[in-house]
XYZ file of N, CA and C in Angstrom:
687
model
N -5.379 -23.241 50.962
C -5.147 -22.852 49.561
C -3.645 -22.646 49.457
N -2.967 -23.393 48.506
C -1.629 -23.339 48.289
C -1.229 -22.209 47.356
N -0.142 -21.458 47.601
C 0.202 -20.387 46.765
C 0.730 -21.014 45.371
N 0.581 -20.262 44.346
C 1.000 -20.761 42.976
C 2.555 -20.715 42.883
N 3.100 -21.706 42.318
C 4.524 -21.898 42.169
C 5.028 -20.715 41.213
N 6.121 -20.029 41.595
C 6.597 -18.873 40.841
C 6.765 -19.223 39.337
N 7.205 -20.387 38.910
C 7.361 -20.764 37.564
C 5.985 -20.849 36.840
N 4.998 -21.480 37.523
C 3.653 -21.516 37.002
C 3.079 -20.194 36.867
N 3.319 -19.312 37.851
C 2.742 -17.947 37.793
C 3.362 -17.158 36.592
N 4.679 -17.308 36.374
C 5.337 -16.666 35.231
C 4.781 -17.167 33.911
N 4.529 -18.532 33.832
C 4.016 -19.148 32.659
C 2.538 -18.624 32.335
N 1.805 -18.518 33.436
C 0.402 -18.039 33.265
C 0.445 -16.595 32.870
N 1.344 -15.785 33.435
C 1.434 -14.362 33.057
C 1.863 -14.202 31.548
N 2.805 -15.032 31.176
C 3.250 -14.972 29.822
C 2.184 -15.313 28.803
N 1.388 -16.375 29.153
C 0.321 -16.847 28.324
C -0.785 -15.768 28.225
N -0.987 -15.094 29.375
C -2.011 -14.058 29.332
C -1.550 -12.899 28.527
N -0.314 -12.498 28.567
C 0.251 -11.438 27.764
C 0.201 -11.805 26.296
N 0.502 -13.035 25.972
C 0.500 -13.512 24.591
C -0.918 -13.482 23.969
N -1.897 -13.932 24.772
C -3.293 -13.917 24.360
C -3.808 -12.538 24.169
N -3.385 -11.582 25.045
C -3.768 -10.200 24.913
C -3.167 -9.619 23.625
N -1.852 -9.939 23.362
C -1.211 -9.405 22.203
C -1.821 -9.937 20.898
N -2.187 -11.208 20.932
C -2.873 -11.811 19.769
C -4.186 -11.157 19.501
N -4.993 -10.949 20.544
C -6.334 -10.356 20.481
C -6.170 -8.892 19.929
N -5.165 -8.183 20.403
C -4.967 -6.804 19.875
C -4.570 -6.863 18.453
N -3.628 -7.735 18.086
C -3.264 -7.778 16.654
C -4.337 -8.186 15.760
N -5.195 -9.168 16.186
C -6.368 -9.547 15.363
C -7.372 -8.398 15.180
N -7.512 -7.603 16.203
C -8.393 -6.382 16.082
C -7.859 -5.407 15.105
N -6.542 -5.209 15.129
C -5.920 -4.255 14.147
C -6.101 -4.770 12.798
N -5.845 -6.111 12.565
C -6.036 -6.694 11.265
C -7.395 -6.587 10.767
N -8.437 -6.878 11.582
C -9.746 -6.798 11.211
C -10.134 -5.363 10.787
N -9.726 -4.347 11.658
C -10.089 -2.961 11.363
C -9.391 -2.457 10.108
N -8.096 -2.948 9.919
C -7.322 -2.515 8.779
C -7.972 -3.011 7.532
N -8.358 -4.287 7.455
C -8.830 -4.776 6.192
C -10.331 -4.271 5.874
N -11.017 -3.893 6.905
C -12.294 -3.261 6.683
C -12.135 -1.850 6.092
N -11.204 -1.098 6.662
C -10.926 0.279 6.138
C -10.261 0.192 4.775
N -9.345 -0.769 4.599
C -8.669 -0.957 3.301
C -9.757 -1.209 2.157
N -10.629 -2.095 2.443
C -11.645 -2.398 1.505
C -12.450 -1.184 1.142
N -12.803 -0.325 2.135
C -13.597 0.795 1.965
C -12.850 1.843 1.112
N -11.558 2.056 1.383
C -10.742 3.033 0.773
C -10.449 2.602 -0.700
N -10.281 1.363 -0.910
C -10.071 0.828 -2.298
C -11.268 1.041 -3.157
N -12.437 0.842 -2.598
C -13.678 0.990 -3.350
C -13.872 2.453 -3.587
N -13.687 3.338 -2.610
C -13.779 4.774 -2.797
C -12.812 5.304 -3.797
N -11.619 4.840 -3.748
C -10.570 5.256 -4.764
C -10.952 4.853 -6.101
N -11.427 3.638 -6.263
C -11.799 3.107 -7.525
C -12.943 3.922 -8.151
N -13.976 4.289 -7.349
C -15.071 5.114 -7.828
C -14.574 6.463 -8.308
N -13.664 7.053 -7.518
C -13.083 8.407 -7.918
C -12.263 8.269 -9.221
N -11.525 7.214 -9.365
C -10.683 6.963 -10.536
C -11.618 6.788 -11.735
N -12.688 6.064 -11.519
C -13.699 5.811 -12.591
C -14.323 7.107 -13.128
N -14.679 7.910 -12.138
C -15.354 9.225 -12.437
C -14.286 10.166 -13.085
N -13.090 10.119 -12.646
C -12.053 10.925 -13.251
C -11.778 10.498 -14.681
N -11.789 9.245 -14.963
C -11.537 8.722 -16.300
C -12.704 9.046 -17.227
N -13.963 8.756 -16.723
C -15.152 9.022 -17.538
C -15.368 10.525 -17.961
N -15.006 11.356 -16.893
C -15.157 12.843 -17.138
C -13.918 13.401 -17.901
N -12.966 12.548 -18.108
C -11.704 12.954 -18.847
C -11.056 14.122 -18.130
N -10.980 13.997 -16.790
C -10.345 15.100 -15.994
C -8.887 15.049 -16.218
N -8.248 16.222 -16.302
C -6.677 16.285 -16.491
C -5.953 15.841 -15.307
N -4.789 15.293 -15.621
C -3.903 14.846 -14.540
C -3.370 16.094 -13.849
N -3.314 16.192 -12.488
C -2.947 17.423 -11.824
C -1.428 17.743 -11.993
N -0.644 16.870 -12.605
C 0.768 17.174 -12.795
C 1.599 16.675 -11.607
N 2.971 16.619 -11.868
C 3.880 15.945 -10.843
C 3.900 16.795 -9.589
N 4.053 18.117 -9.689
C 4.138 18.938 -8.475
C 2.916 18.861 -7.560
N 1.778 19.080 -8.128
C 0.489 19.025 -7.328
C 0.304 17.681 -6.795
N 0.640 16.641 -7.592
C 0.496 15.233 -7.062
C 1.361 15.006 -5.895
N 2.663 15.375 -5.908
C 3.590 15.183 -4.829
C 3.152 16.061 -3.543
N 2.812 17.291 -3.779
C 2.320 18.128 -2.672
C 1.083 17.554 -2.051
N 0.111 17.183 -2.873
C -1.163 16.633 -2.423
C -0.893 15.334 -1.638
N -0.099 14.428 -2.111
C 0.169 13.180 -1.544
C 0.899 13.304 -0.213
N 1.981 13.971 -0.251
C 2.751 14.120 1.081
C 2.022 14.946 2.103
N 1.302 15.931 1.622
C 0.512 16.795 2.532
C -0.579 16.021 3.206
N -1.335 15.290 2.414
C -2.410 14.462 3.013
C -1.904 13.291 3.870
N -0.774 12.770 3.444
C -0.036 11.662 4.262
C 0.379 12.228 5.565
N 0.867 13.442 5.553
C 1.296 14.082 6.810
C 0.110 14.326 7.801
N -1.000 14.820 7.201
C -2.234 15.083 7.999
C -2.797 13.741 8.539
N -2.798 12.719 7.681
C -3.377 11.383 8.193
C -2.488 11.014 9.343
N -1.183 10.981 9.218
C -0.306 10.507 10.329
C -0.464 11.424 11.535
N -0.648 12.745 11.335
C -0.792 13.641 12.522
C -2.104 13.295 13.319
N -3.141 13.010 12.592
C -4.439 12.771 13.260
C -4.842 11.314 13.314
N -3.884 10.392 13.256
C -4.216 8.991 13.191
C -4.888 8.392 14.363
N -4.855 9.091 15.516
C -5.466 8.608 16.760
C -6.864 9.203 16.989
N -7.399 9.898 16.041
C -8.764 10.446 16.289
C -9.582 10.351 14.981
N -10.826 10.826 15.068
C -11.749 10.699 13.885
C -11.253 11.469 12.630
N -10.525 12.538 12.837
C -9.968 13.288 11.652
C -9.109 12.463 10.790
N -8.446 11.508 11.502
C -7.525 10.616 10.688
C -8.332 9.856 9.610
N -9.446 9.316 9.950
C -10.378 8.589 9.034
C -10.698 9.447 7.826
N -11.032 10.802 8.156
C -11.336 11.649 7.053
C -10.167 11.908 6.096
N -9.000 12.035 6.716
C -7.823 12.265 5.854
C -7.405 11.003 5.074
N -7.717 9.885 5.615
C -7.356 8.647 4.871
C -8.243 8.626 3.557
N -9.508 8.935 3.718
C -10.378 9.015 2.514
C -9.901 10.172 1.567
N -9.524 11.266 2.139
C -9.076 12.369 1.301
C -7.760 11.903 0.565
N -6.931 11.277 1.235
C -5.682 10.852 0.560
C -5.987 9.737 -0.476
N -6.754 8.755 -0.215
C -6.973 7.684 -1.163
C -7.857 8.193 -2.273
N -8.844 9.105 -2.018
C -9.598 9.667 -3.076
C -8.740 10.541 -4.007
N -7.766 11.260 -3.515
C -6.846 12.049 -4.261
C -6.051 11.218 -5.185
N -5.561 10.050 -4.599
C -4.719 9.087 -5.377
C -5.613 8.456 -6.510
N -6.877 8.284 -6.142
C -7.781 7.750 -7.213
C -7.990 8.724 -8.308
N -8.139 9.981 -7.928
C -8.264 11.119 -9.001
C -7.027 11.141 -9.924
N -5.813 10.960 -9.324
C -4.571 10.974 -10.185
C -4.543 9.720 -11.059
N -5.155 8.632 -10.594
C -5.117 7.414 -11.346
C -6.078 7.433 -12.596
N -7.149 8.158 -12.506
C -8.143 8.263 -13.566
C -7.518 8.571 -14.861
N -6.808 9.665 -15.055
C -6.209 9.996 -16.355
C -5.208 8.987 -16.898
N -4.537 8.246 -15.901
C -3.553 7.211 -16.323
C -4.268 6.047 -17.017
N -5.437 5.592 -16.267
C -6.158 4.480 -16.781
C -6.869 4.960 -18.146
N -7.327 6.082 -18.241
C -7.855 6.568 -19.459
C -6.923 6.573 -20.649
N -5.671 6.886 -20.308
C -4.620 6.878 -21.275
C -4.408 5.440 -21.842
N -4.296 4.480 -20.912
C -4.053 3.098 -21.314
C -5.303 2.547 -22.039
N -6.475 2.889 -21.632
C -7.652 2.440 -22.381
C -7.729 2.889 -23.720
N -7.046 4.011 -24.058
C -7.021 4.559 -25.388
C -6.112 3.861 -26.299
N -5.221 2.953 -25.761
C -4.202 2.266 -26.554
C -4.737 0.940 -27.068
N -4.083 0.362 -28.079
C -4.413 -0.902 -28.538
C -4.268 -1.950 -27.431
N -5.311 -2.853 -27.237
C -5.307 -3.786 -26.126
C -5.282 -3.143 -24.776
N -5.763 -1.923 -24.704
C -5.714 -1.147 -23.495
C -6.629 -1.693 -22.410
N -7.890 -2.129 -22.816
C -8.771 -2.783 -21.785
C -8.153 -4.000 -21.222
N -7.515 -4.878 -22.084
C -6.935 -6.084 -21.609
C -5.795 -5.718 -20.689
N -4.983 -4.707 -21.055
C -3.784 -4.401 -20.186
C -4.245 -3.959 -18.742
N -5.325 -3.098 -18.686
C -5.845 -2.577 -17.417
C -6.391 -3.758 -16.612
N -7.129 -4.599 -17.235
C -7.778 -5.726 -16.519
C -6.724 -6.743 -16.025
N -5.644 -6.902 -16.815
C -4.646 -7.828 -16.441
C -3.835 -7.229 -15.236
N -3.559 -5.982 -15.316
C -2.799 -5.322 -14.155
C -3.622 -5.361 -12.874
N -4.997 -5.153 -13.034
C -5.870 -5.233 -11.910
C -5.818 -6.602 -11.261
N -5.977 -7.642 -12.180
C -6.089 -8.988 -11.667
C -4.776 -9.482 -11.032
N -3.640 -9.067 -11.608
C -2.360 -9.441 -11.013
C -2.128 -8.824 -9.706
N -2.569 -7.560 -9.573
C -2.392 -6.776 -8.332
C -3.110 -7.473 -7.223
N -4.409 -7.776 -7.545
C -5.279 -8.486 -6.566
C -4.673 -9.833 -6.126
N -4.224 -10.589 -7.152
C -3.657 -11.968 -6.863
C -2.470 -11.873 -6.052
N -1.516 -10.861 -6.329
C -0.292 -10.707 -5.574
C -0.598 -10.289 -4.113
N -1.477 -9.327 -4.037
C -1.867 -8.858 -2.688
C -2.390 -9.994 -1.846
N -3.410 -10.631 -2.312
C -4.115 -11.676 -1.624
C -3.177 -12.864 -1.297
N -2.236 -13.153 -2.248
C -1.344 -14.262 -2.069
C -0.281 -13.933 -0.959
N 0.246 -12.741 -1.034
C 1.320 -12.421 -0.076
C 0.782 -12.149 1.352
N -0.373 -11.407 1.412
C -0.953 -11.121 2.709
C -1.454 -12.404 3.390
N -2.025 -13.298 2.505
C -2.561 -14.592 2.994
C -1.366 -15.457 3.474
N -0.180 -15.349 2.795
C 0.963 -16.121 3.264
C 1.481 -15.727 4.632
N 1.516 -14.306 4.743
C 1.984 -13.716 5.996
C 1.079 -14.031 7.147
N -0.218 -13.975 6.888
C -1.240 -14.267 7.934
C -1.276 -15.834 8.260
N -1.012 -16.626 7.295
C -1.131 -18.048 7.603
C 0.131 -18.608 8.306
N 1.282 -18.137 7.789
C 2.534 -18.696 8.366
C 2.893 -17.949 9.589
N 2.528 -16.651 9.729
C 2.873 -15.835 10.833
C 4.314 -15.602 10.931
N 5.092 -15.659 9.829
C 6.441 -15.388 9.875
C 6.749 -13.955 10.066
N 7.926 -13.647 10.697
C 8.301 -12.266 10.981
C 9.158 -11.792 9.889
N 8.682 -10.727 9.169
C 9.438 -10.166 8.091
C 10.036 -8.750 8.391
N 10.162 -8.555 9.738
C 10.673 -7.208 10.168
C 12.075 -6.931 9.725
N 12.830 -8.002 9.301
C 14.229 -7.815 8.876
C 14.282 -7.061 7.566
N 13.146 -7.003 6.843
C 13.088 -6.342 5.519
C 12.939 -4.845 5.620
N 12.715 -4.330 6.781
C 12.397 -2.873 6.893
C 13.353 -1.970 6.346
N 14.618 -2.118 6.782
C 15.730 -1.279 6.308
C 15.963 -1.319 4.854
N 15.960 -2.555 4.252
C 16.129 -2.764 2.853
C 15.047 -2.091 2.081
N 13.790 -2.223 2.546
C 12.641 -1.629 1.789
C 12.692 -0.117 1.855
N 13.096 0.500 3.018
C 13.105 1.974 3.049
C 14.194 2.442 2.070
N 15.352 1.881 2.109
C 16.376 2.301 1.173
C 15.953 2.116 -0.275
N 15.376 0.982 -0.653
C 14.965 0.685 -1.955
C 13.869 1.629 -2.398
N 12.909 1.923 -1.535
C 11.808 2.876 -1.935
C 12.436 4.316 -2.191
N 13.303 4.717 -1.348
C 13.921 6.080 -1.508
C 14.689 6.107 -2.864
N 15.436 5.094 -3.113
C 16.185 5.036 -4.439
C 15.255 4.956 -5.610
N 14.214 4.182 -5.491
C 13.279 4.075 -6.563
C 12.554 5.372 -6.804
N 12.168 6.111 -5.695
C 11.473 7.377 -5.874
C 12.402 8.362 -6.585
N 13.680 8.466 -6.217
C 14.625 9.353 -6.811
C 14.808 9.012 -8.288
N 14.948 7.719 -8.552
C 15.081 7.276 -9.956
C 13.921 7.569 -10.784
N 12.725 7.426 -10.224
C 11.429 7.786 -10.994
C 11.384 9.232 -11.372
N 11.806 10.049 -10.431
C 11.843 11.519 -10.745
C 12.865 11.833 -11.813
N 13.990 11.201 -11.738
C 15.016 11.333 -12.805
C 14.509 10.876 -14.150
N 13.713 9.786 -14.179
C 13.208 9.236 -15.361
C 12.177 10.275 -15.952
N 11.427 10.926 -15.129
C 10.473 11.955 -15.616
C 11.221 13.146 -16.105
N 12.103 13.770 -15.339
C 12.767 14.982 -15.723
C 13.686 14.842 -16.932
N 14.309 13.701 -17.062
C 15.280 13.521 -18.166
C 14.698 12.698 -19.314
N 13.368 12.346 -19.175
C 12.719 11.574 -20.211
C 13.433 10.301 -20.631
N 13.539 9.369 -19.677
C 14.317 8.175 -19.909
C 13.313 7.027 -19.691
N 12.682 6.657 -20.798
C 11.636 5.527 -20.682
C 12.230 4.249 -20.211
N 13.463 3.959 -20.557
C 14.119 2.664 -20.104
C 14.262 2.597 -18.639
N 14.715 3.817 -18.002
C 14.820 3.912 -16.573
C 13.483 3.771 -15.890
N 12.421 4.373 -16.598
C 11.151 4.365 -15.988
C 10.615 2.975 -15.873
N 10.876 2.154 -16.932
C 10.464 0.784 -16.944
C 11.213 -0.066 -15.867
N 12.517 0.220 -15.715
C 13.301 -0.374 -14.693
C 12.801 -0.106 -13.222
N 12.441 1.181 -13.071
C 11.861 1.609 -11.770
C 10.488 0.842 -11.519
N 9.741 0.729 -12.570
C 8.382 0.004 -12.424
C 8.658 -1.463 -11.970
N 9.591 -2.110 -12.664
C 9.975 -3.516 -12.255
C 10.514 -3.574 -10.801
N 11.341 -2.601 -10.426
C 11.769 -2.515 -9.127
C 10.716 -2.348 -8.086
N 9.748 -1.438 -8.401
C 8.653 -1.137 -7.500
C 7.683 -2.398 -7.332
N 7.575 -3.176 -8.311
C 6.806 -4.400 -8.200
C 7.344 -5.270 -7.118
N 8.693 -5.434 -7.035
C 9.326 -6.236 -6.080
C 9.241 -5.596 -4.735
N 9.495 -4.215 -4.642
C 9.492 -3.435 -3.406
C 8.135 -3.465 -2.744
N 7.052 -3.267 -3.536
C 5.712 -3.228 -3.065
C 5.249 -4.550 -2.590
N 5.666 -5.682 -3.235
C 5.397 -7.032 -2.784
C 6.023 -7.215 -1.432
N 7.316 -6.743 -1.296
C 7.993 -6.931 0.007
C 7.306 -6.122 1.062
N 6.798 -4.891 0.685
C 6.112 -3.987 1.673
C 4.859 -4.635 2.239
N 4.168 -5.379 1.374
C 2.908 -5.977 1.722
C 3.224 -7.071 2.825
N 4.204 -7.855 2.525
C 4.721 -8.915 3.500
C 5.131 -8.260 4.835
N 5.928 -7.257 4.637
C 6.431 -6.563 5.866
C 5.316 -5.935 6.798
N 4.442 -5.209 6.102
C 3.455 -4.536 6.918
C 2.385 -5.463 7.465
N 2.059 -6.540 6.702
C 1.164 -7.563 7.258
C 1.814 -8.241 8.518
N 3.124 -8.612 8.310
C 3.827 -9.231 9.457
C 3.933 -8.248 10.609
N 4.170 -6.973 10.274
C 4.264 -6.005 11.349
C 2.978 -5.787 12.230
N 1.838 -6.002 11.539
C 0.578 -5.885 12.278
C 0.445 -7.160 13.175
N 0.714 -8.352 12.616
C 0.625 -9.612 13.309
C 1.457 -9.585 14.570
N 2.689 -9.075 14.492
C 3.639 -9.173 15.590
C 3.635 -7.923 16.429
N 2.608 -7.067 16.304
C 2.508 -5.946 17.178
C 3.387 -4.696 16.862
N 4.076 -4.718 15.704
C 4.971 -3.634 15.380
C 4.097 -2.383 14.875
N 2.932 -2.647 14.418
C 2.016 -1.640 13.934
C 0.698 -1.873 14.659
N 0.298 -0.876 15.506
C -0.885 -1.015 16.343
C -1.954 0.003 15.921
N -1.692 0.829 14.919
C -2.575 1.806 14.418
C -3.204 1.408 13.097
N -4.543 1.059 13.062
C -5.101 0.482 11.818
C -5.125 1.493 10.710
N -5.175 2.825 11.059
C -5.207 3.849 10.031
C -3.891 3.835 9.239
N -2.787 3.864 9.979
C -1.494 3.882 9.277
C -1.190 2.579 8.600
N -1.700 1.475 9.108
C -1.523 0.213 8.510
C -2.288 0.169 7.107
N -3.499 0.752 7.164
C -4.283 0.809 5.958
C -3.608 1.676 4.860
N -2.992 2.809 5.276
C -2.349 3.726 4.349
C -1.200 2.998 3.703
N -0.372 2.339 4.507
C 0.777 1.543 3.987
C 0.344 0.536 2.964
N -0.638 -0.278 3.331
C -1.080 -1.353 2.407
C -1.810 -0.707 1.098
N -2.518 0.375 1.332
C -3.151 1.002 0.158
C -2.125 1.474 -0.783
N -1.078 2.195 -0.248
C 0.004 2.792 -1.117
C 0.718 1.582 -1.846
N 0.931 0.505 -1.146
C 1.566 -0.680 -1.746
C 0.770 -1.181 -2.936
N -0.545 -1.290 -2.705
C -1.476 -1.767 -3.803
C -1.435 -0.793 -4.998
N -1.539 0.495 -4.649
C -1.588 1.565 -5.705
C -0.350 1.510 -6.582
N 0.857 1.503 -5.895
C 2.123 1.471 -6.678
C 2.287 0.236 -7.399
N 1.849 -0.924 -6.827
C 1.951 -2.227 -7.522
C 1.171 -2.223 -8.795
N -0.048 -1.656 -8.671
C -0.981 -1.579 -9.836
C -0.379 -0.749 -10.943
N 0.013 0.477 -10.601
C 0.557 1.453 -11.598
C 1.859 0.953 -12.227
N 2.691 0.214 -11.416
C 3.878 -0.299 -11.934
C 3.571 -1.458 -12.961
N 2.690 -2.346 -12.549
C 2.244 -3.426 -13.460
C 1.571 -2.906 -14.764
N 0.866 -1.822 -14.587
C 0.227 -1.239 -15.722
C 1.217 -0.773 -16.740
N 2.257 -0.054 -16.209
C 3.283 0.418 -17.137
C 4.101 -0.712 -17.836
N 4.397 -1.730 -16.974
C 5.112 -2.864 -17.635
C 4.314 -3.595 -18.634
N 3.007 -3.904 -18.308
C 2.146 -4.651 -19.245
C 1.851 -3.785 -20.431
N 1.695 -2.496 -20.246
C 1.406 -1.595 -21.395
C 2.564 -1.578 -22.357
N 3.829 -1.656 -21.858
C 4.953 -1.718 -22.708
C 5.044 -3.062 -23.437
N 4.756 -4.107 -22.741
C 4.811 -5.480 -23.326
C 3.724 -5.577 -24.425
N 2.516 -5.230 -24.122
C 1.437 -5.307 -25.074
C 1.647 -4.376 -26.346
N 2.331 -3.297 -26.115
C 2.543 -2.425 -27.281
C 3.512 -2.934 -28.306
N 4.306 -3.972 -27.804
C 5.239 -4.602 -28.759
C 4.724 -5.863 -29.437
N 3.509 -6.204 -28.957
C 2.906 -7.496 -29.560
C 2.436 -7.212 -31.010
């Protein structure tokens, strides 16, 4: 029996590592999309209940504390069963805050059309971008720094728009967030494919937040456009 040539051994080892990495990435993708589907459904049901029962919006402070608190707990327990519980607590809470917003738009002229259009566009953008990243397997990791800076700037600007009651700035932030969340969907999907994100709970949270912000931003923009028709 002849010993394997060093080059062939290295190639076989590299192929084996590549296959293992692809298998791991596919597992994360599968688990992420299963959990994402479940959380989207759960959040939608909570939002529907919140809108039907006409529950009040918790306000900016409670919303921020609830969101960042649950996000911290989800991240802290992401490697065990508690993490799953906090994912549903986080997405359910976000669904609750969404209910009064949807209820507000439904009460406006063409409100039902606005909400349906925002929902349809959100679904189309998410499926299109994630499908593109999964199909082409392009690496969008270079977008990470830009997205982080952009999201921080957008968050600060959105707070300024609320405190100083600047509707023009609020609309500009919504347009900015449509682009940022689209980029984040590409970035996170690519991150999973290339092994940058190996925890499906955190991948789910990132994609869920992207979809949530994309929907609310489109809702505000379309609501403004339809109000001028």
